[in-house]
mmCIF file of C-alpha atoms in Angstrom:
data_model
loop_
_atom_site.group_PDB
_atom_site.id
_atom_site.type_symbol
_atom_site.label_atom_id
_atom_site.label_comp_id
_atom_site.label_asym_id
_atom_site.label_seq_id
_atom_site.Cartn_x
_atom_site.Cartn_y
_atom_site.Cartn_z
ATOM 1 C CA UNK X 1 -34.270 39.123 147.541
ATOM 2 C CA UNK X 2 -32.249 39.929 150.642
ATOM 3 C CA UNK X 3 -30.171 36.818 151.281
ATOM 4 C CA UNK X 4 -28.923 36.268 154.820
ATOM 5 C CA UNK X 5 -26.030 33.915 155.678
ATOM 6 C CA UNK X 6 -27.037 30.953 157.799
ATOM 7 C CA UNK X 7 -23.882 28.868 157.750
ATOM 8 C CA UNK X 8 -20.308 28.839 156.610
ATOM 9 C CA UNK X 9 -20.250 25.559 154.697
ATOM 10 C CA UNK X 10 -22.546 22.900 153.309
ATOM 11 C CA UNK X 11 -22.141 19.122 152.945
ATOM 12 C CA UNK X 12 -24.177 17.502 150.186
ATOM 13 C CA UNK X 13 -26.123 14.347 150.978
ATOM 14 C CA UNK X 14 -25.558 11.299 148.746
ATOM 15 C CA UNK X 15 -27.282 11.525 145.360
ATOM 16 C CA UNK X 16 -30.413 9.505 144.658
ATOM 17 C CA UNK X 17 -28.454 7.123 142.456
ATOM 18 C CA UNK X 18 -25.784 6.519 145.060
ATOM 19 C CA UNK X 19 -22.305 7.903 145.612
ATOM 20 C CA UNK X 20 -20.572 9.446 148.570
ATOM 21 C CA UNK X 21 -21.159 12.882 150.028
ATOM 22 C CA UNK X 22 -19.168 15.670 148.431
ATOM 23 C CA UNK X 23 -17.682 18.858 149.811
ATOM 24 C CA UNK X 24 -17.766 22.058 147.824
ATOM 25 C CA UNK X 25 -14.494 23.329 146.366
ATOM 26 C CA UNK X 26 -12.699 26.356 147.861
ATOM 27 C CA UNK X 27 -14.327 29.796 147.729
ATOM 28 C CA UNK X 28 -12.404 30.859 144.606
ATOM 29 C CA UNK X 29 -14.747 30.267 141.599
ATOM 30 C CA UNK X 30 -13.807 27.507 139.202
ATOM 31 C CA UNK X 31 -13.155 29.050 135.782
ATOM 32 C CA UNK X 32 -12.016 26.009 133.801
ATOM 33 C CA UNK X 33 -15.364 24.230 133.824
ATOM 34 C CA UNK X 34 -18.909 25.304 134.558
ATOM 35 C CA UNK X 35 -21.900 23.073 135.244
ATOM 36 C CA UNK X 36 -25.085 23.633 133.229
ATOM 37 C CA UNK X 37 -26.968 26.800 134.152
ATOM 38 C CA UNK X 38 -29.997 24.796 135.321
ATOM 39 C CA UNK X 39 -28.151 21.953 137.058
ATOM 40 C CA UNK X 40 -29.052 23.097 140.540
ATOM 41 C CA UNK X 41 -27.585 22.406 143.956
ATOM 42 C CA UNK X 42 -30.804 23.621 145.596
ATOM 43 C CA UNK X 43 -34.441 22.963 144.776
ATOM 44 C CA UNK X 44 -36.070 26.093 143.275
ATOM 45 C CA UNK X 45 -39.550 26.921 144.612
ATOM 46 C CA UNK X 46 -39.065 24.327 147.371
ATOM 47 C CA UNK X 47 -36.399 26.003 149.498
ATOM 48 C CA UNK X 48 -35.233 29.578 149.990
ATOM 49 C CA UNK X 49 -31.642 28.374 150.216
ATOM 50 C CA UNK X 50 -29.011 29.697 147.845
ATOM 51 C CA UNK X 51 -25.325 28.872 147.634
ATOM 52 C CA UNK X 52 -22.548 31.401 147.118
ATOM 53 C CA UNK X 53 -19.174 29.661 146.793
ATOM 54 C CA UNK X 54 -20.349 26.810 148.991
ATOM 55 C CA UNK X 55 -21.726 29.143 151.671
ATOM 56 C CA UNK X 56 -25.434 28.654 152.276
ATOM 57 C CA UNK X 57 -27.574 31.785 152.468
ATOM 58 C CA UNK X 58 -31.323 32.155 152.772
ATOM 59 C CA UNK X 59 -33.173 34.392 150.318
ATOM 60 C CA UNK X 60 -35.497 35.988 152.857
ATOM 61 C CA UNK X 61 -38.796 37.708 151.969
ATOM 62 C CA UNK X 62 -38.197 41.375 151.209
ATOM 63 C CA UNK X 63 -38.895 44.427 153.344
ATOM 64 C CA UNK X 64 -40.909 47.300 151.837
ATOM 65 C CA UNK X 65 -37.982 49.249 150.283
ATOM 66 C CA UNK X 66 -36.686 46.168 148.474
ATOM 67 C CA UNK X 67 -40.139 44.895 147.472
ATOM 68 C CA UNK X 68 -41.207 48.288 146.092
ATOM 69 C CA UNK X 69 -37.941 48.693 144.179
ATOM 70 C CA UNK X 70 -38.465 45.208 142.713
ATOM 71 C CA UNK X 71 -41.818 46.229 141.218
ATOM 72 C CA UNK X 72 -40.349 49.422 139.761
ATOM 73 C CA UNK X 73 -37.376 47.555 138.273
ATOM 74 C CA UNK X 74 -39.493 44.846 136.633
ATOM 75 C CA UNK X 75 -42.063 47.394 135.382
ATOM 76 C CA UNK X 76 -39.350 49.514 133.770
ATOM 77 C CA UNK X 77 -37.121 46.880 132.188
ATOM 78 C CA UNK X 78 -39.695 44.474 130.721
ATOM 79 C CA UNK X 79 -41.044 46.913 128.052
ATOM 80 C CA UNK X 80 -37.468 47.834 127.088
ATOM 81 C CA UNK X 81 -36.535 44.292 126.029
ATOM 82 C CA UNK X 82 -35.641 43.888 122.388
ATOM 83 C CA UNK X 83 -37.519 41.124 120.512
ATOM 84 C CA UNK X 84 -35.672 37.850 120.985
ATOM 85 C CA UNK X 85 -34.812 38.585 124.615
ATOM 86 C CA UNK X 86 -36.678 37.613 127.753
ATOM 87 C CA UNK X 87 -36.619 38.949 131.300
ATOM 88 C CA UNK X 88 -36.940 36.838 134.432
ATOM 89 C CA UNK X 89 -37.356 37.673 138.116
ATOM 90 C CA UNK X 90 -35.573 35.569 140.750
ATOM 91 C CA UNK X 91 -34.338 33.072 138.153
ATOM 92 C CA UNK X 92 -31.900 30.706 139.866
ATOM 93 C CA UNK X 93 -28.722 29.960 137.937
ATOM 94 C CA UNK X 94 -25.932 27.476 138.592
ATOM 95 C CA UNK X 95 -23.090 29.962 138.349
ATOM 96 C CA UNK X 96 -20.145 27.816 139.463
ATOM 97 C CA UNK X 97 -19.387 24.472 141.105
ATOM 98 C CA UNK X 98 -20.295 25.899 144.501
ATOM 99 C CA UNK X 99 -22.606 28.774 143.543
ATOM 100 C CA UNK X 100 -26.312 28.379 142.779
ATOM 101 C CA UNK X 101 -28.299 31.566 143.301
ATOM 102 C CA UNK X 102 -30.812 33.979 141.762
ATOM 103 C CA UNK X 103 -30.644 37.679 140.997
ATOM 104 C CA UNK X 104 -33.645 39.962 141.237
ATOM 105 C CA UNK X 105 -33.910 40.488 137.479
ATOM 106 C CA UNK X 106 -32.021 38.959 134.583
ATOM 107 C CA UNK X 107 -32.153 39.255 130.798
ATOM 108 C CA UNK X 108 -31.259 36.420 128.431
ATOM 109 C CA UNK X 109 -31.898 35.298 124.873
ATOM 110 C CA UNK X 110 -35.186 33.483 124.365
ATOM 111 C CA UNK X 111 -35.135 29.845 123.375
ATOM 112 C CA UNK X 112 -32.526 27.119 123.754
ATOM 113 C CA UNK X 113 -28.774 27.496 123.462
ATOM 114 C CA UNK X 114 -27.736 25.047 120.694
ATOM 115 C CA UNK X 115 -24.301 24.680 122.298
ATOM 116 C CA UNK X 116 -25.744 23.268 125.539
ATOM 117 C CA UNK X 117 -29.314 22.177 124.739
ATOM 118 C CA UNK X 118 -30.459 24.268 127.738
ATOM 119 C CA UNK X 119 -31.628 27.812 128.290
ATOM 120 C CA UNK X 120 -29.231 30.625 127.526
ATOM 121 C CA UNK X 121 -27.137 32.146 130.281
ATOM 122 C CA UNK X 122 -28.324 35.599 131.239
ATOM 123 C CA UNK X 123 -26.527 38.538 129.599
ATOM 124 C CA UNK X 124 -27.607 41.284 132.013
ATOM 125 C CA UNK X 125 -28.292 40.930 135.716
ATOM 126 C CA UNK X 126 -29.814 43.359 138.232
ATOM 127 C CA UNK X 127 -29.503 42.907 141.997
ATOM 128 C CA UNK X 128 -31.421 44.966 144.559
ATOM 129 C CA UNK X 129 -29.312 45.487 147.667
ATOM 130 C CA UNK X 130 -31.135 46.533 150.821
ATOM 131 C CA UNK X 131 -30.405 44.212 153.775
ATOM 132 C CA UNK X 132 -28.151 41.910 151.743
ATOM 133 C CA UNK X 133 -24.486 41.995 152.764
ATOM 134 C CA UNK X 134 -21.949 43.664 150.496
ATOM 135 C CA UNK X 135 -19.939 40.452 150.600
ATOM 136 C CA UNK X 136 -22.828 38.508 149.067
ATOM 137 C CA UNK X 137 -23.466 41.190 146.432
ATOM 138 C CA UNK X 138 -19.773 41.378 145.509
ATOM 139 C CA UNK X 139 -19.235 37.610 145.310
ATOM 140 C CA UNK X 140 -22.400 37.171 143.259
ATOM 141 C CA UNK X 141 -21.159 39.771 140.783
ATOM 142 C CA UNK X 142 -17.717 38.178 140.571
ATOM 143 C CA UNK X 143 -19.153 34.714 139.954
ATOM 144 C CA UNK X 144 -21.705 35.945 137.403
ATOM 145 C CA UNK X 145 -19.068 37.748 135.365
ATOM 146 C CA UNK X 146 -16.705 34.778 135.625
ATOM 147 C CA UNK X 147 -19.514 32.554 134.299
ATOM 148 C CA UNK X 148 -20.060 34.828 131.283
ATOM 149 C CA UNK X 149 -22.778 37.305 132.257
ATOM 150 C CA UNK X 150 -21.849 40.451 130.319
ATOM 151 C CA UNK X 151 -23.067 43.121 132.745
ATOM 152 C CA UNK X 152 -24.122 43.130 136.388
ATOM 153 C CA UNK X 153 -25.954 46.065 137.955
ATOM 154 C CA UNK X 154 -26.885 46.743 141.563
ATOM 155 C CA UNK X 155 -29.559 49.071 142.927
ATOM 156 C CA UNK X 156 -28.480 50.167 146.400
ATOM 157 C CA UNK X 157 -31.783 51.086 148.016
ATOM 158 C CA UNK X 158 -30.534 52.764 151.185
ATOM 159 C CA UNK X 159 -28.264 55.178 149.349
ATOM 160 C CA UNK X 160 -30.570 55.653 146.340
ATOM 161 C CA UNK X 161 -27.832 54.645 143.909
ATOM 162 C CA UNK X 162 -27.370 52.478 140.830
ATOM 163 C CA UNK X 163 -23.961 50.952 140.121
ATOM 164 C CA UNK X 164 -22.394 48.586 137.586
ATOM 165 C CA UNK X 165 -19.852 45.923 138.473
ATOM 166 C CA UNK X 166 -16.358 46.573 137.134
ATOM 167 C CA UNK X 167 -14.192 43.460 136.907
ATOM 168 C CA UNK X 168 -11.169 45.654 136.267
ATOM 169 C CA UNK X 169 -11.696 47.624 139.496
ATOM 170 C CA UNK X 170 -13.189 44.772 141.502
ATOM 171 C CA UNK X 171 -16.089 46.876 142.735
ATOM 172 C CA UNK X 172 -19.491 48.328 141.889
ATOM 173 C CA UNK X 173 -18.946 51.674 140.139
ATOM 174 C CA UNK X 174 -21.781 54.204 140.766
ATOM 175 C CA UNK X 175 -23.622 55.539 137.702
ATOM 176 C CA UNK X 176 -24.500 59.232 137.469
ATOM 177 C CA UNK X 177 -28.229 59.968 137.972
ATOM 178 C CA UNK X 178 -28.424 61.545 134.492
ATOM 179 C CA UNK X 179 -26.604 58.632 132.811
ATOM 180 C CA UNK X 180 -28.306 55.975 130.696
ATOM 181 C CA UNK X 181 -27.861 52.217 130.357
ATOM 182 C CA UNK X 182 -27.450 51.299 126.697
ATOM 183 C CA UNK X 183 -27.230 47.662 125.601
ATOM 184 C CA UNK X 184 -28.094 45.469 122.585
ATOM 185 C CA UNK X 185 -30.723 43.731 124.750
ATOM 186 C CA UNK X 186 -32.707 46.978 125.008
ATOM 187 C CA UNK X 187 -34.783 48.826 122.411
ATOM 188 C CA UNK X 188 -33.674 52.198 123.789
ATOM 189 C CA UNK X 189 -31.401 53.525 126.548
ATOM 190 C CA UNK X 190 -32.757 53.234 130.090
ATOM 191 C CA UNK X 191 -32.161 56.383 132.175
ATOM 192 C CA UNK X 192 -30.577 55.595 135.538
ATOM 193 C CA UNK X 193 -32.994 58.029 137.197
ATOM 194 C CA UNK X 194 -35.955 55.918 136.029
ATOM 195 C CA UNK X 195 -34.627 52.959 138.043
ATOM 196 C CA UNK X 196 -35.118 55.013 141.208
ATOM 197 C CA UNK X 197 -38.152 57.177 140.454
ATOM 198 C CA UNK X 198 -41.620 55.796 139.713
ATOM 199 C CA UNK X 199 -42.861 58.778 137.680
ATOM 200 C CA UNK X 200 -39.735 58.723 135.519
ATOM 201 C CA UNK X 201 -40.164 54.974 135.054
ATOM 202 C CA UNK X 202 -43.717 55.440 133.758
ATOM 203 C CA UNK X 203 -42.577 57.984 131.163
ATOM 204 C CA UNK X 204 -39.777 55.706 129.966
ATOM 205 C CA UNK X 205 -42.128 52.730 129.678
ATOM 206 C CA UNK X 206 -44.412 54.731 127.360
ATOM 207 C CA UNK X 207 -41.424 55.752 125.241
ATOM 208 C CA UNK X 208 -40.173 52.176 125.049
ATOM 209 C CA UNK X 209 -43.590 50.881 123.980
ATOM 210 C CA UNK X 210 -43.812 53.648 121.378
ATOM 211 C CA UNK X 211 -40.380 52.676 120.052
ATOM 212 C CA UNK X 212 -41.551 49.068 119.752
ATOM 213 C CA UNK X 213 -44.639 50.147 117.769
ATOM 214 C CA UNK X 214 -47.131 49.095 120.434
ATOM 215 C CA UNK X 215 -50.506 48.746 118.684
ATOM 216 C CA UNK X 216 -52.540 50.514 121.381
ATOM 217 C CA UNK X 217 -50.209 53.518 121.438
ATOM 218 C CA UNK X 218 -50.313 53.677 117.645
ATOM 219 C CA UNK X 219 -54.132 53.608 117.788
ATOM 220 C CA UNK X 220 -54.144 56.480 120.298
ATOM 221 C CA UNK X 221 -51.793 58.487 118.082
ATOM 222 C CA UNK X 222 -54.002 57.829 115.059
ATOM 223 C CA UNK X 223 -57.081 59.052 116.935
ATOM 224 C CA UNK X 224 -55.167 62.153 118.026
ATOM 225 C CA UNK X 225 -54.122 62.857 114.446
ATOM 226 C CA UNK X 226 -57.673 62.451 113.178
ATOM 227 C CA UNK X 227 -59.081 64.722 115.873
ATOM 228 C CA UNK X 228 -56.440 67.353 115.185
ATOM 229 C CA UNK X 229 -57.034 67.205 111.442
ATOM 230 C CA UNK X 230 -60.781 67.503 111.935
ATOM 231 C CA UNK X 231 -60.257 70.530 114.162
ATOM 232 C CA UNK X 232 -57.823 71.960 111.633
ATOM 233 C CA UNK X 233 -60.264 71.500 108.790
ATOM 234 C CA UNK X 234 -63.029 73.207 110.745
ATOM 235 C CA UNK X 235 -60.725 76.086 111.641
ATOM 236 C CA UNK X 236 -59.578 76.264 108.039
ATOM 237 C CA UNK X 237 -63.115 76.447 106.712
ATOM 238 C CA UNK X 238 -63.998 79.246 109.114
ATOM 239 C CA UNK X 239 -60.876 81.144 108.160
ATOM 240 C CA UNK X 240 -61.528 80.437 104.500
ATOM 241 C CA UNK X 241 -64.929 82.061 104.675
ATOM 242 C CA UNK X 242 -63.262 85.205 105.973
ATOM 243 C CA UNK X 243 -60.080 85.347 103.941
ATOM 244 C CA UNK X 244 -60.610 82.997 101.031
ATOM 245 C CA UNK X 245 -60.849 79.226 100.814
ATOM 246 C CA UNK X 246 -57.275 78.542 99.722
ATOM 247 C CA UNK X 247 -55.749 80.600 102.474
ATOM 248 C CA UNK X 248 -58.182 79.017 104.904
ATOM 249 C CA UNK X 249 -57.040 75.518 103.991
ATOM 250 C CA UNK X 250 -53.423 76.475 104.597
ATOM 251 C CA UNK X 251 -54.266 78.051 107.934
ATOM 252 C CA UNK X 252 -56.362 75.032 108.833
ATOM 253 C CA UNK X 253 -53.509 72.709 108.151
ATOM 254 C CA UNK X 254 -51.214 74.851 110.295
ATOM 255 C CA UNK X 255 -53.766 74.844 113.088
ATOM 256 C CA UNK X 256 -54.032 71.105 112.785
ATOM 257 C CA UNK X 257 -50.257 70.787 113.027
ATOM 258 C CA UNK X 258 -50.252 73.000 116.113
ATOM 259 C CA UNK X 259 -52.977 70.962 117.781
ATOM 260 C CA UNK X 260 -51.189 67.694 117.001
ATOM 261 C CA UNK X 261 -47.854 69.023 118.243
ATOM 262 C CA UNK X 262 -49.317 70.350 121.496
ATOM 263 C CA UNK X 263 -50.986 67.010 122.185
ATOM 264 C CA UNK X 264 -47.737 65.160 121.445
ATOM 265 C CA UNK X 265 -45.803 67.509 123.741
ATOM 266 C CA UNK X 266 -48.248 66.890 126.586
ATOM 267 C CA UNK X 267 -48.091 63.125 126.074
ATOM 268 C CA UNK X 268 -44.297 63.117 125.897
ATOM 269 C CA UNK X 269 -43.242 65.752 128.458
ATOM 270 C CA UNK X 270 -46.310 66.513 130.577
ATOM 271 C CA UNK X 271 -47.874 69.946 130.946
ATOM 272 C CA UNK X 272 -46.433 72.396 128.386
ATOM 273 C CA UNK X 273 -45.230 75.735 129.832
ATOM 274 C CA UNK X 274 -47.220 78.729 128.602
ATOM 275 C CA UNK X 275 -44.162 80.260 126.926
ATOM 276 C CA UNK X 276 -43.624 77.109 124.854
ATOM 277 C CA UNK X 277 -47.354 76.927 124.032
ATOM 278 C CA UNK X 278 -47.274 80.488 122.725
ATOM 279 C CA UNK X 279 -44.177 79.620 120.706
ATOM 280 C CA UNK X 280 -46.065 76.759 119.025
ATOM 281 C CA UNK X 281 -49.148 78.896 118.369
ATOM 282 C CA UNK X 282 -47.034 81.616 116.696
ATOM 283 C CA UNK X 283 -44.828 79.295 114.622
ATOM 284 C CA UNK X 284 -44.909 78.965 110.863
ATOM 285 C CA UNK X 285 -45.874 75.765 109.100
ATOM 286 C CA UNK X 286 -42.223 75.110 108.230
ATOM 287 C CA UNK X 287 -41.136 75.464 111.854
ATOM 288 C CA UNK X 288 -43.980 73.212 113.019
ATOM 289 C CA UNK X 289 -42.816 70.521 110.602
ATOM 290 C CA UNK X 290 -39.258 70.688 112.015
ATOM 291 C CA UNK X 291 -40.539 70.274 115.581
ATOM 292 C CA UNK X 292 -42.844 67.438 114.549
ATOM 293 C CA UNK X 293 -39.791 65.491 113.327
ATOM 294 C CA UNK X 294 -37.677 66.337 116.378
ATOM 295 C CA UNK X 295 -40.281 65.106 118.851
ATOM 296 C CA UNK X 296 -39.448 61.535 117.804
ATOM 297 C CA UNK X 297 -35.902 61.839 119.183
ATOM 298 C CA UNK X 298 -35.766 64.825 121.574
ATOM 299 C CA UNK X 299 -35.387 63.896 125.234
ATOM 300 C CA UNK X 300 -36.392 67.293 126.674
ATOM 301 C CA UNK X 301 -38.498 70.287 125.666
ATOM 302 C CA UNK X 302 -35.399 72.468 125.483
ATOM 303 C CA UNK X 303 -33.733 70.001 123.125
ATOM 304 C CA UNK X 304 -36.799 69.959 120.878
ATOM 305 C CA UNK X 305 -37.038 73.767 120.592
ATOM 306 C CA UNK X 306 -33.322 74.560 120.345
ATOM 307 C CA UNK X 307 -32.019 76.120 117.154
#
């Protein structure tokens, strides 16, 4: 969302059960006591209003850059969630006495917090900043961290940058494009570059689903293994007729390993350079076995083939 300020202060009307109107406390967040996370000052899905330290802002519909980044962010993060955690888009949270707002994406524990009898507070928060003011983004981050949110990230669309809020420095600290976001909420590190690039996001989603043992990916891998073994057996039989059955079986197995490895390389890293393909075709069975193990953890082709 791209909130826009529409007023400097807000006066609450009397509650349904009576009582006088109340003014919000000063802008400084109240740290001694927090209201329940879902005890709202605004009506979710009825109004676009949000409150940041008593200042009313309107969460306006997004322009294309924000809206497109929102899809990429949700698409990337959801498959990375560790079991027991849940992601939510635009989930409004009562952050302080005078703050009741939503972030673009948040991650929290699933279920009910036994300490409060309500949903858990989010642990990670992501805000997309396009037209939103830096004041709003900064004050949201300060209030979220004061409430107990462990980490707050911002994707600055116009400067193509991802940053993490630092309470110590009082600012969003940019993350390097080749850095990763590692957290107990996630099944594997999320590359910063994938937050900004759709093709990179797609690759990371596949890797996250593979890490989680996705049944469809496992079925595809099983079919690939069977096809490769069948091809290896056929190649082995042909070679066996020429050079002896035992030697043919060994060669067939090696050919099968090569076929499997090449398919895995294409699925993991895209088109395999010819030089690397020739390296695979010329490798011994022992070397193929080493590479087959490394492909589970290597992040690049160079890392897989090094040594």
